[in-house]
């Protein structure tokens, strides 16, 4: 399970959660036992916990000693001390051996207070010639203990005869469970207390208050443990999700365009948001419920075995039924859960396309078509979610039916045990509670078992991104130190470069060979799809060449770290994209601490100060995401200013003047030639006017280099260039270019 692998970095937190869950389970499983004691001891037994009285009269004590065996009599005499009132009070030694004392005193105490059975068992011995039993029973048949004790003291009845009588009494109780004798002993103890004038109401209330205080304490402990578990689990899951998002973002940032396109932007967004959120949610449930359920179930089974083993088959039956139900639900719902993430990807993809291309949709009046396309993707997700939600909704009523059926079955079976005297009412209540705990534990495990596969799918999708290696990797040993640090510009050389976006596709560029010198402007022109932008992407090392080499400053770009290479490059993309912020922060994107003077200078070169100064906020004017609140030309000029504000020694313009009017274009190129005179400038353009005065013009056609030289040279020697030029400029304008 991939989610469990994420928790390896939080071993301390997991260990602490397990410890707290054990405490919570202990408290949770203690409450049913307290409830049982509340019913059995607090209500039925009047607050009397033990069948050995804490205090009894001297007569009762003497009778019990007479009826007990020699060993038990010795235990009794060592456990009680006679007080000043003549009564016998439980001593410290008796408190320490209370269980043994309860066992020894139970039957004699019952005989003392309820002696009908004793009289019947001894009645058969009268007339056997033993004068010791003459007159022991009265007319009603009740056993006369004072006469028996007097005869015993006078030696008329021996200890052996009394023990034999007690054996007969034990046989009379033979059909009754020992637990019932203990209950009768409790009632005898209550009768003894009443004879001594002890306030039984106060005793019962003291017990109830004490037990209630203990229950409140246990409940408070359980609450604190539960809150602590929830806090730590939520914090651990959130920390893990944050770490996953950071790793995913770092990985995506390191991707080349090839990896981004292979996943698609919409899928990467879903993986970084919905998938990680799914992992975080299930991780909280994993730490709070999945770990808790087996602890609670095992503890509940242990407590049930201590309460009544004979009814355990009911729990086994309930667990089997739950397992069957969960198995059926998993078989039905699991395929739908696995489909859901892909359907979310599809909705995100359609939504992203609609929002990005909203103006195009309106321009072609395709709102209805796009609505239908979105509705189709949304409906597919809706139906899948509806199916899974209905399946999950079916689970809870079914489980409640099972639980209620278990309760009824326990009451029905337990009632026969109560009638037989095997268990008490409180024990049955505790058994029902423990049974519900066990059933709920397996229910929680089953619910998580359904949710975990979906989270595992999300984890697999996230791991798929994290485990993908970028096709553009930094070298082990960078050669950036070989660059001439004192030079104002750096040469950019294409050495017989061949490049294809995919290994199986045809080359986009083939045998490209030219050099862009410092202090010069090298222009690249050609028909649409000829590979102009690919030239810039290879210099930036967004892709690696298939054959040949691209060198910057004489060093192969593959021998430099990407960060070191791109510090030397000022890049203006074909599509001017601006991040949200202010105009100042947009221009100073490469360095947040950039001074105002430098920002202003870059804006002036890019011919952007005119519209910046026209805004009331100036450099502090807001820029929306993507720069949608400024025009295409303004967006392009800000993008150019952003590149000029860097320390780059090579400036790359990928068709960056297309949105500028001719006058602004001319002013910008003039300012650029004056302020970036020593730098290497590479311009990709569609317009001849932009490249007319370049020092070197590279002409591409279908990925091949068909010309290289100045404007006048190409007009004479390159038909492709001449065709492009004549289609855009008049003969007089072309002659003007030749004269320049």
Short mmCIF file of C-alpha atoms in Angstrom, two decimals, residues 228-424:
data_model
loop_
_atom_site.label_atom_id
_atom_site.label_comp_id
_atom_site.label_asym_id
_atom_site.label_seq_id
_atom_site.Cartn_x
_atom_site.Cartn_y
_atom_site.Cartn_z
CA UNK A 228 -4.97 14.20 20.76
CA UNK A 229 -5.21 11.43 18.16
CA UNK A 230 -7.33 13.63 15.90
CA UNK A 231 -4.90 16.53 16.22
CA UNK A 232 -1.77 14.46 15.59
CA UNK A 233 -3.41 12.47 12.77
CA UNK A 234 -4.65 15.61 11.03
CA UNK A 235 -1.30 17.33 11.44
CA UNK A 236 0.60 14.28 10.18
CA UNK A 237 -1.68 13.88 7.16
CA UNK A 238 -1.50 17.61 6.37
CA UNK A 239 2.28 17.57 6.71
CA UNK A 240 2.51 14.54 4.41
CA UNK A 241 0.21 16.20 1.86
CA UNK A 242 2.26 19.38 2.00
CA UNK A 243 5.44 17.38 1.42
CA UNK A 244 3.83 15.57 -1.51
CA UNK A 245 2.69 18.84 -3.07
CA UNK A 246 6.18 20.33 -2.65
CA UNK A 247 7.85 17.27 -4.17
CA UNK A 248 5.30 17.14 -6.99
CA UNK A 249 5.76 20.84 -7.74
CA UNK A 250 9.56 20.55 -7.68
CA UNK A 251 9.37 17.55 -9.98
CA UNK A 252 6.99 19.25 -12.44
CA UNK A 253 9.20 22.36 -12.44
CA UNK A 254 12.15 20.15 -13.41
CA UNK A 255 10.22 18.53 -16.27
CA UNK A 256 10.95 19.39 -19.85
CA UNK A 257 8.10 20.19 -22.20
CA UNK A 258 8.08 16.54 -23.26
CA UNK A 259 7.13 15.28 -19.76
CA UNK A 260 4.53 18.00 -19.25
CA UNK A 261 2.88 17.12 -22.54
CA UNK A 262 2.98 13.40 -21.80
CA UNK A 263 0.96 13.90 -18.58
CA UNK A 264 -1.04 16.95 -19.77
CA UNK A 265 -1.38 20.10 -17.70
CA UNK A 266 -4.94 19.21 -16.60
CA UNK A 267 -3.83 15.83 -15.25
CA UNK A 268 -0.88 17.37 -13.40
CA UNK A 269 -3.22 19.89 -11.78
CA UNK A 270 -5.59 17.09 -10.71
CA UNK A 271 -2.72 15.05 -9.30
CA UNK A 272 -1.42 18.00 -7.34
CA UNK A 273 -4.81 18.95 -5.90
CA UNK A 274 -7.59 16.35 -5.93
CA UNK A 275 -5.35 13.27 -5.72
CA UNK A 276 -3.24 14.60 -2.86
CA UNK A 277 -6.38 15.80 -1.05
CA UNK A 278 -7.78 12.27 -1.40
CA UNK A 279 -4.56 10.85 0.05
CA UNK A 280 -4.68 13.31 2.95
CA UNK A 281 -8.31 12.51 3.79
CA UNK A 282 -7.78 8.74 3.73
CA UNK A 283 -4.55 9.09 5.70
CA UNK A 284 -6.44 10.81 8.53
CA UNK A 285 -8.98 7.98 8.50
CA UNK A 286 -6.15 5.46 8.36
CA UNK A 287 -4.51 6.89 11.48
CA UNK A 288 -7.74 7.42 13.39
CA UNK A 289 -9.93 4.48 12.35
CA UNK A 290 -7.92 1.76 10.67
CA UNK A 291 -5.37 1.64 13.48
CA UNK A 292 -8.09 1.98 16.12
CA UNK A 293 -10.46 -0.66 14.76
CA UNK A 294 -8.25 -3.74 15.30
CA UNK A 295 -7.18 -2.50 18.74
CA UNK A 296 -10.83 -2.01 19.69
CA UNK A 297 -11.90 -5.31 18.13
CA UNK A 298 -9.20 -7.32 19.92
CA UNK A 299 -9.97 -5.57 23.21
CA UNK A 300 -13.69 -6.18 22.73
CA UNK A 301 -13.10 -9.90 22.07
CA UNK A 302 -11.03 -10.14 25.25
CA UNK A 303 -13.74 -8.40 27.28
CA UNK A 304 -16.47 -10.58 25.76
CA UNK A 305 -14.53 -13.72 26.70
CA UNK A 306 -14.45 -12.46 30.28
CA UNK A 307 -18.17 -11.69 30.25
CA UNK A 308 -19.73 -14.77 28.65
CA UNK A 309 -17.98 -17.11 26.22
CA UNK A 310 -21.12 -19.12 25.50
CA UNK A 311 -22.67 -16.29 23.44
CA UNK A 312 -19.52 -15.54 21.38
CA UNK A 313 -20.97 -17.40 18.39
CA UNK A 314 -23.35 -14.46 17.88
CA UNK A 315 -20.41 -12.12 17.29
CA UNK A 316 -18.75 -14.57 14.93
CA UNK A 317 -21.98 -14.80 12.94
CA UNK A 318 -22.27 -11.00 12.77
CA UNK A 319 -18.67 -10.58 11.58
CA UNK A 320 -19.16 -13.19 8.85
CA UNK A 321 -22.33 -11.44 7.62
CA UNK A 322 -20.55 -8.06 7.58
CA UNK A 323 -17.61 -9.52 5.68
CA UNK A 324 -19.97 -10.93 3.03
CA UNK A 325 -21.79 -7.60 2.65
CA UNK A 326 -18.54 -5.61 2.38
CA UNK A 327 -17.14 -8.10 -0.12
CA UNK A 328 -20.18 -7.70 -2.37
CA UNK A 329 -20.05 -3.90 -2.12
CA UNK A 330 -16.33 -3.82 -2.93
CA UNK A 331 -16.82 -6.04 -5.96
CA UNK A 332 -19.56 -3.72 -7.24
CA UNK A 333 -18.09 -0.30 -6.39
CA UNK A 334 -14.34 -0.80 -6.85
CA UNK A 335 -14.25 -0.47 -10.68
CA UNK A 336 -16.17 2.79 -10.43
CA UNK A 337 -13.77 4.19 -7.82
CA UNK A 338 -10.85 3.48 -10.14
CA UNK A 339 -12.60 5.31 -13.01
CA UNK A 340 -13.37 8.39 -10.95
CA UNK A 341 -9.91 10.02 -11.00
CA UNK A 342 -9.69 9.81 -14.81
CA UNK A 343 -13.13 11.36 -15.09
CA UNK A 344 -12.03 14.23 -12.83
CA UNK A 345 -9.03 14.70 -15.15
CA UNK A 346 -11.42 14.97 -18.07
CA UNK A 347 -13.61 17.58 -16.37
CA UNK A 348 -10.53 19.63 -15.47
CA UNK A 349 -9.24 19.39 -19.03
CA UNK A 350 -12.50 20.58 -20.58
CA UNK A 351 -12.89 23.34 -17.98
CA UNK A 352 -9.35 24.57 -18.53
CA UNK A 353 -9.80 24.65 -22.31
CA UNK A 354 -13.09 26.52 -22.01
CA UNK A 355 -11.71 29.19 -19.67
CA UNK A 356 -8.51 29.64 -21.68
CA UNK A 357 -10.25 29.82 -25.03
CA UNK A 358 -13.35 31.72 -23.94
CA UNK A 359 -12.84 34.53 -26.46
CA UNK A 360 -12.43 32.03 -29.31
CA UNK A 361 -15.59 30.19 -28.23
CA UNK A 362 -17.57 33.43 -28.30
CA UNK A 363 -16.04 34.56 -31.57
CA UNK A 364 -17.20 31.37 -33.32
CA UNK A 365 -20.48 31.21 -31.40
CA UNK A 366 -19.66 27.76 -30.05
CA UNK A 367 -21.05 28.23 -26.55
CA UNK A 368 -23.70 25.59 -27.05
CA UNK A 369 -21.17 23.05 -28.33
CA UNK A 370 -18.78 23.68 -25.44
CA UNK A 371 -21.62 23.48 -22.93
CA UNK A 372 -22.58 20.11 -24.35
CA UNK A 373 -18.96 18.95 -24.25
CA UNK A 374 -18.62 20.01 -20.62
CA UNK A 375 -22.00 18.51 -19.77
CA UNK A 376 -20.91 15.19 -21.26
CA UNK A 377 -17.72 15.10 -19.13
CA UNK A 378 -19.55 16.33 -16.03
CA UNK A 379 -22.41 13.85 -16.47
CA UNK A 380 -20.00 10.93 -16.75
CA UNK A 381 -18.41 11.98 -13.45
CA UNK A 382 -21.83 12.64 -11.89
CA UNK A 383 -23.15 9.19 -12.79
CA UNK A 384 -20.06 7.46 -11.48
CA UNK A 385 -20.16 9.40 -8.22
CA UNK A 386 -23.91 8.81 -7.91
CA UNK A 387 -23.39 5.07 -8.33
CA UNK A 388 -20.63 4.92 -5.71
CA UNK A 389 -22.56 7.15 -3.30
CA UNK A 390 -25.66 4.98 -3.63
CA UNK A 391 -23.55 1.92 -3.00
CA UNK A 392 -22.05 3.48 0.11
CA UNK A 393 -25.50 4.69 1.21
CA UNK A 394 -26.76 1.11 0.97
CA UNK A 395 -23.99 -0.04 3.32
CA UNK A 396 -25.00 1.88 6.44
CA UNK A 397 -28.67 0.77 6.68
CA UNK A 398 -27.58 -2.81 6.02
CA UNK A 399 -24.99 -2.62 8.76
CA UNK A 400 -27.50 -1.09 11.16
CA UNK A 401 -29.87 -3.94 10.39
CA UNK A 402 -27.11 -6.44 11.20
CA UNK A 403 -26.27 -4.63 14.44
CA UNK A 404 -29.89 -4.42 15.58
CA UNK A 405 -30.42 -8.09 14.71
CA UNK A 406 -27.35 -8.93 16.80
CA UNK A 407 -28.78 -6.93 19.73
CA UNK A 408 -32.11 -8.75 19.52
CA UNK A 409 -30.39 -12.13 19.30
CA UNK A 410 -28.20 -11.33 22.32
CA UNK A 411 -31.25 -10.26 24.37
CA UNK A 412 -33.13 -13.40 23.37
CA UNK A 413 -30.25 -15.77 24.18
CA UNK A 414 -29.08 -13.74 27.16
CA UNK A 415 -32.57 -13.76 28.67
CA UNK A 416 -32.43 -17.55 29.00
CA UNK A 417 -29.07 -17.26 30.76
CA UNK A 418 -30.44 -14.63 33.16
CA UNK A 419 -33.44 -16.86 33.85
CA UNK A 420 -31.08 -19.75 34.63
CA UNK A 421 -29.03 -17.51 36.93
CA UNK A 422 -25.88 -17.83 34.79
CA UNK A 423 -25.44 -14.11 34.22
CA UNK A 424 -26.91 -10.90 35.58
#
